[in-house]
Each structure stands twice: as C-alpha cells, then as structure tokens.
Amino acid sequence: MDYKNLLYSVDENNIATLIINRPKAYNAINAETMGEIGHFFSKTAPKLKGIVGVVVTGAGDKAFVAGADIKAFLTLDNKKAQKLSKQGHLAYNHIENFDKPVIAAVNGFALGGGCELAMACHMRIAGAKAKFGQPEVNLGIVPGYGGSQRLVQLIGKGKAMELLLTGDMIGAEEAHRLGLANHVVPQGEEVAKAKEILLKIATKGPISIAKTIELVNLYFNKKKDGFKAEIEAFGACADTKDFKEGASAFIEKRKANFTGK
Ligand code: CAA
C-alpha cells in the first residue's frame, strides 16, 4: 500500500525500514500521518513476509520527528484533542506490541510526539546530533502520545519529571547516559547500527523473540501478572521445535537452525 507521508522498503536481509516523510515540517506528525503509522504497524507490516524487524527513522538530515504537527493545534478543543491523543496511543501501542523488534534510528530532533514515537519502539539508536525532549509544557499542554508514561518507564521518575517539567532538550550522549538511547553512533550511521542489531536478533528463535517482547511489555501492564505470563510463555516455548533445536544445537556444539515452529 502507498502512503502519503510514509515510505517503506524491505532490504535483502528482510529488514523493513519505515521513513516518516514530511521533511519540510521536520517530519511533524499530523492526524493523517498518525493514521498511516497505525495502519502500517497493524495492517501492512504484519503482512511483510519473513521480515525480521523494522527500523523507524525520519526523512532528511534535520529531524527524526519534531513532534505532533503544531500547525493543526489551534483548532483543537477538549473533544478533538482527546480523539487525536487516542489515535496516537493506538498507533504507538501497535509499535510497542509488534511481535518483531522495532528500532528507532534517531537522526535528528525527536521532540514531543517524535520522542514518544522513539520511546514506543523497542530500542533507540541516536546519531551524534540527535536531540530528545518533551517540550509540551512550552505550548501549555501535556504529552499526548504516551510520553508521560514511557519516559518514566525508560529513565525513572526523577529525571523524567525534570525533562517533562522543564521541556529541556538533551543531546545524544545525555540520552545514552540516562538509558533513553541504547547506543550513540556517528551521525548518519543510525540505520546501519539498528540493522546490525536486527541481524543479530534474526539468528535467534522467532517465537522466543515474540514472546520476550510480550513479556517485557507486560512488566508495565498493571492489569496482568507478568511473572505468571512468563511461566506460561516458558512452557509454551518448551513445546516448540525451535526450543528442541536450540537446546540440541548447544549440546551438539553447532549453530541452531530456527524455523519459527
Ligand atoms: N509542527 C509543525 N511544524 C513544525 C514542527 C512541529 N512540531 N517542528 C518544526 N516544524 C516546522 C517549522 O514550522 C518550520 O516550517 P516552516 O519553514 O514552514 O516555517 C520547519 O519545520 C523548520 O523548523 P524551524 O524553522 O523552527 O527550525 P529550527 O532548526 O530553527 O528549529 C526545532 C527546530 C527546535 C525542532 C523547532 O522547529 C521546534 O521547536 N519545533 C517544535 C517542537 C515541539 O514543540 N514539538 C512538540 C509538539 S507538541 C506534541 O508533540 C504533543 C504530543 O505529545 C502529541
């Protein structure tokens, strides 16, 4: 399917890349783009046969995503804003719950809804010039796409509170120090690093990868017991051919050949 504000491709190693493509607006996400992101992760990506994961990045050399599109903000009222926020939550939840790893390659500004997009991904690779922040308080609003929750999950309450209340932007090194960025790489090498990690994950058992993503996400789900789910997932994995293969390969001192069964 063709999108108006997104570009996607799948490379020779079966890694999908999704580009948020509104470079003139620093890839700011309007409602249409958010709808497309939700559609990509719920409808298109699950049908991309055999992909091992997705890299998300921004078009151009300035921004990953500079936030929700502020130009559409002036007409918002309570009802419209809640609708927009719910649309963002839904789309980003599709990313967080995607059964294959999704890595944000942060190539510039990741602010507001852009930082929230990066945080919904399973990992973040920061280029040296990346800037992260939740500047919503500068506009007299709060994060709308999960930032008040995911930032606390990733960096802890004290630092998250400071960034959310001051609206300060931080650079790649500080983001790395705080645990917001998994790695910092020279500018322009973010996608390559993300793909290197995905290639490593591609050698593992796909069922165990999908279950691990689910389990880690469950830690933050207040309605479900992640420990109980882990016991069940451990049992379910034991019934797979991949588990027998992985354990046999270790014992036989050879590389495992996983089939996803
Ligand atoms: N929405 C709409 N347009 C945006 C944008 C945004 N979030 N961020 C940048 N742009 C546009 C600018 O309007 C400008 O377009 P024009 O050339 O047509 O005027 C273009 O991108 C380049 O921006 P600047 O000229 O401002 O570039 P700069 O290098 O001087 O500054 C910047 C870059 C620091 C990212 C600055 O653009 C900025 O502060 N942007 C807004 C960041 C922000 O507040 N994001 C949070 C939005 S609220 C949100 O996201 C809520 C939520 O959680 C849902």
mmCIF file of C-alpha atoms and ligand atoms in Angstrom:
data_model
loop_
_atom_site.group_PDB
_atom_site.id
_atom_site.type_symbol
_atom_site.label_atom_id
_atom_site.label_comp_id
_atom_site.label_asym_id
_atom_site.label_seq_id
_atom_site.Cartn_x
_atom_site.Cartn_y
_atom_site.Cartn_z
ATOM 1 C CA MET A 1 0.000 0.000 0.000
ATOM 2 C CA ASP A 2 1.175 3.519 -0.767
ATOM 3 C CA TYR A 3 1.165 6.122 1.977
ATOM 4 C CA LYS A 4 1.178 9.904 1.581
ATOM 5 C CA ASN A 5 3.562 10.642 4.453
ATOM 6 C CA LEU A 6 5.469 7.386 4.909
ATOM 7 C CA LEU A 7 7.983 5.487 2.807
ATOM 8 C CA TYR A 8 8.820 1.881 3.462
ATOM 9 C CA SER A 9 11.038 -0.785 1.964
ATOM 10 C CA VAL A 10 12.406 -4.226 2.784
ATOM 11 C CA ASP A 11 16.110 -4.915 2.200
ATOM 12 C CA GLU A 12 17.949 -8.065 1.096
ATOM 13 C CA ASN A 13 18.204 -9.211 4.736
ATOM 14 C CA ASN A 14 14.433 -8.917 5.232
ATOM 15 C CA ILE A 15 14.714 -5.833 7.418
ATOM 16 C CA ALA A 16 11.920 -3.322 6.873
ATOM 17 C CA THR A 17 12.642 0.414 7.074
ATOM 18 C CA LEU A 18 9.871 2.927 7.700
ATOM 19 C CA ILE A 19 10.614 6.597 6.998
ATOM 20 C CA ILE A 20 8.396 9.369 8.343
ATOM 21 C CA ASN A 21 8.446 11.571 5.268
ATOM 22 C CA ARG A 22 7.497 15.216 5.842
ATOM 23 C CA PRO A 23 10.983 16.759 5.827
ATOM 24 C CA LYS A 24 9.783 20.328 5.201
ATOM 25 C CA ALA A 25 7.883 20.170 8.505
ATOM 26 C CA TYR A 26 10.736 18.329 10.258
ATOM 27 C CA ASN A 27 8.569 15.196 9.883
ATOM 28 C CA ALA A 28 5.949 16.571 12.280
ATOM 29 C CA ILE A 29 3.103 14.098 12.658
ATOM 30 C CA ASN A 30 -0.364 15.326 11.684
ATOM 31 C CA ALA A 31 -3.511 13.191 12.093
ATOM 32 C CA GLU A 32 -3.137 11.767 8.600
ATOM 33 C CA THR A 33 0.449 10.649 9.269
ATOM 34 C CA MET A 34 -0.535 9.124 12.614
ATOM 35 C CA GLY A 35 -3.323 7.203 10.874
ATOM 36 C CA GLU A 36 -0.766 5.910 8.395
ATOM 37 C CA ILE A 37 1.682 4.856 11.127
ATOM 38 C CA GLY A 38 -1.121 2.927 12.864
ATOM 39 C CA HIS A 39 -2.115 1.322 9.562
ATOM 40 C CA PHE A 40 1.477 0.383 8.752
ATOM 41 C CA PHE A 41 2.073 -1.451 12.039
ATOM 42 C CA SER A 42 -1.382 -3.079 12.253
ATOM 43 C CA LYS A 43 -2.033 -3.973 8.605
ATOM 44 C CA THR A 44 0.989 -3.649 6.346
ATOM 45 C CA ALA A 45 3.989 -4.750 8.417
ATOM 46 C CA PRO A 46 2.338 -7.970 9.705
ATOM 47 C CA LYS A 47 1.907 -8.988 6.049
ATOM 48 C CA LEU A 48 5.520 -8.311 5.038
ATOM 49 C CA LYS A 49 6.509 -11.962 4.770
ATOM 50 C CA GLY A 50 9.539 -13.081 6.697
ATOM 51 C CA ILE A 51 10.695 -9.674 7.935
ATOM 52 C CA VAL A 52 12.959 -9.850 10.960
ATOM 53 C CA GLY A 53 12.177 -6.386 12.307
ATOM 54 C CA VAL A 54 11.564 -2.740 11.470
ATOM 55 C CA VAL A 55 13.796 0.339 11.591
ATOM 56 C CA VAL A 56 11.903 3.628 12.005
ATOM 57 C CA THR A 57 13.619 6.866 11.000
ATOM 58 C CA GLY A 58 12.904 10.379 9.721
ATOM 59 C CA ALA A 59 13.418 11.821 6.231
ATOM 60 C CA GLY A 60 16.157 14.402 5.697
ATOM 61 C CA ASP A 61 19.131 15.305 7.840
ATOM 62 C CA LYS A 62 17.470 17.523 10.456
ATOM 63 C CA ALA A 63 14.783 15.586 12.243
ATOM 64 C CA PHE A 64 13.615 12.174 13.301
ATOM 65 C CA VAL A 65 10.201 13.682 14.137
ATOM 66 C CA ALA A 66 9.852 17.181 15.654
ATOM 67 C CA GLY A 67 6.548 16.344 17.339
ATOM 68 C CA ALA A 68 2.863 16.462 16.657
ATOM 69 C CA ASP A 69 2.038 18.997 13.946
ATOM 70 C CA ILE A 70 1.614 22.224 15.935
ATOM 71 C CA LYS A 71 0.067 23.942 12.911
ATOM 72 C CA ALA A 72 -3.052 21.791 13.422
ATOM 73 C CA PHE A 73 -3.252 22.633 17.136
ATOM 74 C CA LEU A 74 -5.110 25.952 17.053
ATOM 75 C CA THR A 75 -8.441 24.355 16.163
ATOM 76 C CA LEU A 76 -8.231 21.744 18.940
ATOM 77 C CA ASP A 77 -10.756 21.632 21.755
ATOM 78 C CA ASN A 78 -11.077 19.027 24.536
ATOM 79 C CA LYS A 79 -13.003 16.531 22.405
ATOM 80 C CA LYS A 80 -10.813 16.855 19.306
ATOM 81 C CA ALA A 81 -7.620 16.732 21.388
ATOM 82 C CA GLN A 82 -8.716 13.532 23.140
ATOM 83 C CA LYS A 83 -9.516 11.980 19.770
ATOM 84 C CA LEU A 84 -6.063 12.924 18.456
ATOM 85 C CA SER A 85 -4.405 11.609 21.605
ATOM 86 C CA LYS A 86 -6.303 8.299 21.430
ATOM 87 C CA GLN A 87 -5.307 7.905 17.786
ATOM 88 C CA GLY A 88 -1.652 8.378 18.780
ATOM 89 C CA HIS A 89 -1.909 5.926 21.690
ATOM 90 C CA LEU A 90 -3.445 3.304 19.418
ATOM 91 C CA ALA A 91 -0.795 3.695 16.712
ATOM 92 C CA TYR A 92 2.136 3.675 19.142
ATOM 93 C CA ASN A 93 0.672 0.679 21.018
ATOM 94 C CA HIS A 94 0.759 -1.203 17.704
ATOM 95 C CA ILE A 95 4.501 -0.446 17.552
ATOM 96 C CA GLU A 96 5.182 -1.415 21.163
ATOM 97 C CA ASN A 97 3.245 -4.673 20.769
ATOM 98 C CA PHE A 98 4.601 -5.548 17.333
ATOM 99 C CA ASP A 99 5.834 -9.141 17.526
ATOM 100 C CA LYS A 100 9.147 -8.366 15.858
ATOM 101 C CA PRO A 101 11.726 -5.876 17.135
ATOM 102 C CA VAL A 102 11.242 -2.250 16.128
ATOM 103 C CA ILE A 103 14.252 0.060 16.461
ATOM 104 C CA ALA A 104 14.163 3.860 16.178
ATOM 105 C CA ALA A 105 17.124 5.283 14.258
ATOM 106 C CA VAL A 106 17.061 8.813 15.682
ATOM 107 C CA ASN A 107 18.718 11.004 13.071
ATOM 108 C CA GLY A 108 17.908 14.462 14.495
ATOM 109 C CA PHE A 109 15.192 16.162 16.555
ATOM 110 C CA ALA A 110 12.974 13.686 18.433
ATOM 111 C CA LEU A 111 10.649 16.048 20.269
ATOM 112 C CA GLY A 112 7.177 15.657 21.775
ATOM 113 C CA GLY A 113 5.310 13.132 19.634
ATOM 114 C CA GLY A 114 8.666 12.307 17.989
ATOM 115 C CA CYS A 115 10.350 11.380 21.262
ATOM 116 C CA GLU A 116 7.170 9.444 22.058
ATOM 117 C CA LEU A 117 7.452 7.597 18.737
ATOM 118 C CA ALA A 118 11.063 6.675 19.515
ATOM 119 C CA MET A 119 10.044 5.521 23.004
ATOM 120 C CA ALA A 120 7.271 3.302 21.632
ATOM 121 C CA CYS A 121 9.948 1.454 19.629
ATOM 122 C CA HIS A 122 11.759 -1.382 21.400
ATOM 123 C CA MET A 123 15.168 0.316 21.200
ATOM 124 C CA ARG A 124 16.652 3.649 20.175
ATOM 125 C CA ILE A 125 19.883 4.352 18.299
ATOM 126 C CA ALA A 126 20.925 8.015 18.468
ATOM 127 C CA GLY A 127 23.029 9.730 15.844
ATOM 128 C CA ALA A 128 25.558 12.150 17.373
ATOM 129 C CA LYS A 129 23.331 15.137 16.506
ATOM 130 C CA ALA A 130 20.101 13.640 17.861
ATOM 131 C CA LYS A 131 18.106 15.771 20.304
ATOM 132 C CA PHE A 132 15.422 14.362 22.568
ATOM 133 C CA GLY A 133 12.796 16.225 24.574
ATOM 134 C CA GLN A 134 9.185 16.578 25.637
ATOM 135 C CA PRO A 135 8.598 20.326 25.130
ATOM 136 C CA GLU A 136 4.792 20.197 25.503
ATOM 137 C CA VAL A 137 4.837 22.483 28.570
ATOM 138 C CA ASN A 138 6.207 25.239 26.299
ATOM 139 C CA LEU A 139 2.855 25.033 24.486
ATOM 140 C CA GLY A 140 0.772 24.769 27.658
ATOM 141 C CA ILE A 141 -0.162 21.139 27.069
ATOM 142 C CA VAL A 142 0.979 17.697 28.223
ATOM 143 C CA PRO A 143 2.408 14.842 26.151
ATOM 144 C CA GLY A 144 -0.388 13.226 24.155
ATOM 145 C CA TYR A 145 1.166 10.079 22.749
ATOM 146 C CA GLY A 146 2.278 8.209 25.874
ATOM 147 C CA GLY A 147 5.313 10.335 26.795
ATOM 148 C CA SER A 148 4.349 10.941 30.419
ATOM 149 C CA GLN A 149 4.331 7.161 30.953
ATOM 150 C CA ARG A 150 7.057 5.775 28.695
ATOM 151 C CA LEU A 151 9.665 8.370 29.688
ATOM 152 C CA VAL A 152 9.223 7.362 33.354
ATOM 153 C CA GLN A 153 9.475 3.691 32.358
ATOM 154 C CA LEU A 154 12.725 4.292 30.490
ATOM 155 C CA ILE A 155 14.650 6.767 32.654
ATOM 156 C CA GLY A 156 12.906 6.790 36.051
ATOM 157 C CA LYS A 157 10.642 9.282 37.784
ATOM 158 C CA GLY A 158 13.111 11.982 38.875
ATOM 159 C CA LYS A 159 14.834 12.607 35.552
ATOM 160 C CA ALA A 160 11.580 12.116 33.604
ATOM 161 C CA MET A 161 9.890 14.678 35.838
ATOM 162 C CA GLU A 162 12.717 17.160 35.173
ATOM 163 C CA LEU A 163 12.596 16.732 31.393
ATOM 164 C CA LEU A 164 8.794 16.866 31.296
ATOM 165 C CA LEU A 165 8.515 19.910 33.566
ATOM 166 C CA THR A 166 11.344 21.963 32.036
ATOM 167 C CA GLY A 167 10.754 20.953 28.419
ATOM 168 C CA ASP A 168 14.548 20.824 28.093
ATOM 169 C CA MET A 169 16.151 19.164 25.113
ATOM 170 C CA ILE A 170 19.001 16.744 25.693
ATOM 171 C CA GLY A 171 21.677 15.545 23.286
ATOM 172 C CA ALA A 172 22.572 12.013 22.243
ATOM 173 C CA GLU A 173 25.243 11.439 24.915
ATOM 174 C CA GLU A 174 22.952 12.544 27.749
ATOM 175 C CA ALA A 175 20.125 10.403 26.321
ATOM 176 C CA HIS A 176 22.540 7.469 26.308
ATOM 177 C CA ARG A 177 23.674 8.153 29.873
ATOM 178 C CA LEU A 178 20.044 8.202 31.034
ATOM 179 C CA GLY A 179 19.163 4.974 29.226
ATOM 180 C CA LEU A 180 16.890 6.679 26.718
ATOM 181 C CA ALA A 181 19.228 5.837 23.822
ATOM 182 C CA ASN A 182 20.654 2.304 23.633
ATOM 183 C CA HIS A 183 23.660 3.432 21.575
ATOM 184 C CA VAL A 184 25.158 6.635 20.190
ATOM 185 C CA VAL A 185 26.756 6.387 16.754
ATOM 186 C CA PRO A 186 28.397 8.876 14.367
ATOM 187 C CA GLN A 187 25.770 10.965 12.590
ATOM 188 C CA GLY A 188 24.363 9.073 9.595
ATOM 189 C CA GLU A 189 25.130 5.603 10.965
ATOM 190 C CA GLU A 190 21.919 5.177 12.984
ATOM 191 C CA VAL A 191 20.102 2.970 10.466
ATOM 192 C CA ALA A 192 23.189 0.778 9.917
ATOM 193 C CA LYS A 193 23.570 0.207 13.674
ATOM 194 C CA ALA A 194 19.859 -0.596 14.035
ATOM 195 C CA LYS A 195 20.161 -3.118 11.200
ATOM 196 C CA GLU A 196 23.261 -4.670 12.795
ATOM 197 C CA ILE A 197 21.239 -5.333 15.965
ATOM 198 C CA LEU A 198 18.276 -6.694 13.989
ATOM 199 C CA LEU A 199 20.573 -9.050 12.076
ATOM 200 C CA LYS A 200 21.854 -10.458 15.346
ATOM 201 C CA ILE A 201 18.276 -10.925 16.615
ATOM 202 C CA ALA A 202 17.385 -12.613 13.293
ATOM 203 C CA THR A 203 19.641 -15.553 14.225
ATOM 204 C CA LYS A 204 17.521 -16.301 17.315
ATOM 205 C CA GLY A 205 14.296 -18.277 17.617
ATOM 206 C CA PRO A 206 11.456 -16.060 16.313
ATOM 207 C CA ILE A 207 8.873 -17.453 18.724
ATOM 208 C CA SER A 208 11.118 -16.720 21.700
ATOM 209 C CA ILE A 209 11.731 -13.201 20.350
ATOM 210 C CA ALA A 210 7.982 -12.503 20.008
ATOM 211 C CA LYS A 211 7.288 -13.904 23.486
ATOM 212 C CA THR A 212 10.139 -11.885 25.020
ATOM 213 C CA ILE A 213 8.751 -8.625 23.602
ATOM 214 C CA GLU A 214 5.337 -9.527 25.021
ATOM 215 C CA LEU A 215 6.783 -10.366 28.449
ATOM 216 C CA VAL A 216 8.869 -7.209 28.760
ATOM 217 C CA ASN A 217 5.828 -5.114 27.809
ATOM 218 C CA LEU A 218 3.766 -6.971 30.423
ATOM 219 C CA TYR A 219 6.029 -5.640 33.179
ATOM 220 C CA PHE A 220 4.322 -2.290 32.660
ATOM 221 C CA ASN A 221 0.795 -3.666 32.327
ATOM 222 C CA LYS A 222 -0.929 -3.048 35.647
ATOM 223 C CA LYS A 223 -3.814 -5.380 34.781
ATOM 224 C CA LYS A 224 -1.763 -8.513 34.119
ATOM 225 C CA ASP A 225 0.776 -10.506 36.105
ATOM 226 C CA GLY A 226 3.988 -10.588 34.070
ATOM 227 C CA PHE A 227 5.527 -13.278 36.308
ATOM 228 C CA LYS A 228 2.570 -15.622 35.690
ATOM 229 C CA ALA A 229 2.718 -14.864 31.965
ATOM 230 C CA GLU A 230 6.434 -15.662 31.957
ATOM 231 C CA ILE A 231 5.768 -19.122 33.433
ATOM 232 C CA GLU A 232 3.154 -19.751 30.703
ATOM 233 C CA ALA A 233 5.420 -18.465 27.924
ATOM 234 C CA PHE A 234 8.315 -20.591 29.197
ATOM 235 C CA GLY A 235 6.010 -23.612 28.982
ATOM 236 C CA ALA A 236 4.736 -22.666 25.508
ATOM 237 C CA CYS A 237 8.304 -22.238 24.188
ATOM 238 C CA ALA A 238 9.232 -25.677 25.542
ATOM 239 C CA ASP A 239 6.657 -27.197 23.172
ATOM 240 C CA THR A 240 8.211 -25.614 20.058
ATOM 241 C CA LYS A 241 10.541 -27.292 17.557
ATOM 242 C CA ASP A 242 12.776 -24.224 17.862
ATOM 243 C CA PHE A 243 13.404 -24.909 21.530
ATOM 244 C CA LYS A 244 14.398 -28.524 20.856
ATOM 245 C CA GLU A 245 16.609 -27.294 18.019
ATOM 246 C CA GLY A 246 18.216 -24.528 20.128
ATOM 247 C CA ALA A 247 18.974 -26.844 23.033
ATOM 248 C CA SER A 248 20.216 -29.653 20.735
ATOM 249 C CA ALA A 249 22.436 -27.217 18.826
ATOM 250 C CA PHE A 250 24.061 -26.091 22.070
ATOM 251 C CA ILE A 251 24.697 -29.660 23.198
ATOM 252 C CA GLU A 252 25.965 -30.689 19.741
ATOM 253 C CA LYS A 253 28.192 -27.553 19.600
ATOM 254 C CA ARG A 254 26.690 -26.282 16.333
ATOM 255 C CA LYS A 255 24.696 -23.243 15.161
ATOM 256 C CA ALA A 256 20.933 -23.505 15.660
ATOM 257 C CA ASN A 257 18.704 -23.560 12.591
ATOM 258 C CA PHE A 258 15.441 -21.990 13.760
ATOM 259 C CA THR A 259 12.279 -22.370 11.670
ATOM 260 C CA GLY A 260 9.774 -20.387 13.716
ATOM 261 C CA LYS A 261 7.808 -23.541 14.573
HETATM 262 N N1 CAA B 1 4.848 21.019 13.924
HETATM 263 C C1 CAA B 1 4.736 21.643 12.762
HETATM 264 N N2 CAA B 1 5.776 22.164 12.088
HETATM 265 C C2 CAA B 1 6.994 22.028 12.636
HETATM 266 C C3 CAA B 1 7.201 21.375 13.874
HETATM 267 C C4 CAA B 1 6.052 20.843 14.530
HETATM 268 N N3 CAA B 1 6.133 20.143 15.668
HETATM 269 N N4 CAA B 1 8.515 21.410 14.183
HETATM 270 C C5 CAA B 1 9.132 22.045 13.166
HETATM 271 N N5 CAA B 1 8.202 22.435 12.234
HETATM 272 C C6 CAA B 1 8.422 23.150 11.000
HETATM 273 C C7 CAA B 1 8.610 24.648 11.260
HETATM 274 O O1 CAA B 1 7.377 25.304 11.359
HETATM 275 C C8 CAA B 1 9.400 25.053 10.027
HETATM 276 O O2 CAA B 1 8.496 25.153 8.916
HETATM 277 P P1 CAA B 1 8.462 26.494 8.025
HETATM 278 O O3 CAA B 1 9.811 26.513 7.370
HETATM 279 O O4 CAA B 1 7.324 26.237 7.087
HETATM 280 O O5 CAA B 1 8.258 27.624 8.969
HETATM 281 C C9 CAA B 1 10.299 23.853 9.773
HETATM 282 O O6 CAA B 1 9.670 22.741 10.413
HETATM 283 C C10 CAA B 1 11.679 24.023 10.358
HETATM 284 O O7 CAA B 1 11.537 24.437 11.702
HETATM 285 P P2 CAA B 1 12.324 25.679 12.333
HETATM 286 O O8 CAA B 1 12.466 26.768 11.322
HETATM 287 O O9 CAA B 1 11.700 26.009 13.645
HETATM 288 O O10 CAA B 1 13.764 25.003 12.511
HETATM 289 P P3 CAA B 1 14.866 25.263 13.658
HETATM 290 O O11 CAA B 1 16.041 24.462 13.258
HETATM 291 O O12 CAA B 1 15.026 26.706 13.940
HETATM 292 O O13 CAA B 1 14.213 24.617 14.993
HETATM 293 C C11 CAA B 1 13.068 22.911 16.234
HETATM 294 C C12 CAA B 1 13.949 23.240 15.026
HETATM 295 C C13 CAA B 1 13.831 23.142 17.531
HETATM 296 C C14 CAA B 1 12.700 21.422 16.110
HETATM 297 C C15 CAA B 1 11.797 23.790 16.235
HETATM 298 O O14 CAA B 1 11.193 23.680 14.928
HETATM 299 C C16 CAA B 1 10.781 23.399 17.235
HETATM 300 O O15 CAA B 1 10.903 23.755 18.405
HETATM 301 N N6 CAA B 1 9.715 22.662 16.817
HETATM 302 C C17 CAA B 1 8.633 22.303 17.686
HETATM 303 C C18 CAA B 1 8.990 21.194 18.631
HETATM 304 C C19 CAA B 1 7.835 20.878 19.558
HETATM 305 O O16 CAA B 1 7.397 21.688 20.337
HETATM 306 N N7 CAA B 1 7.363 19.623 19.476
HETATM 307 C C20 CAA B 1 6.301 19.148 20.333
HETATM 308 C C21 CAA B 1 4.989 19.337 19.673
HETATM 309 S S1 CAA B 1 3.649 19.034 20.769
HETATM 310 C C22 CAA B 1 3.474 17.362 20.782
HETATM 311 O O17 CAA B 1 4.184 16.637 20.134
HETATM 312 C C23 CAA B 1 2.343 16.909 21.647
HETATM 313 C C24 CAA B 1 2.166 15.471 21.753
HETATM 314 O O18 CAA B 1 2.803 14.790 22.542
HETATM 315 C C25 CAA B 1 1.140 14.800 20.973
#
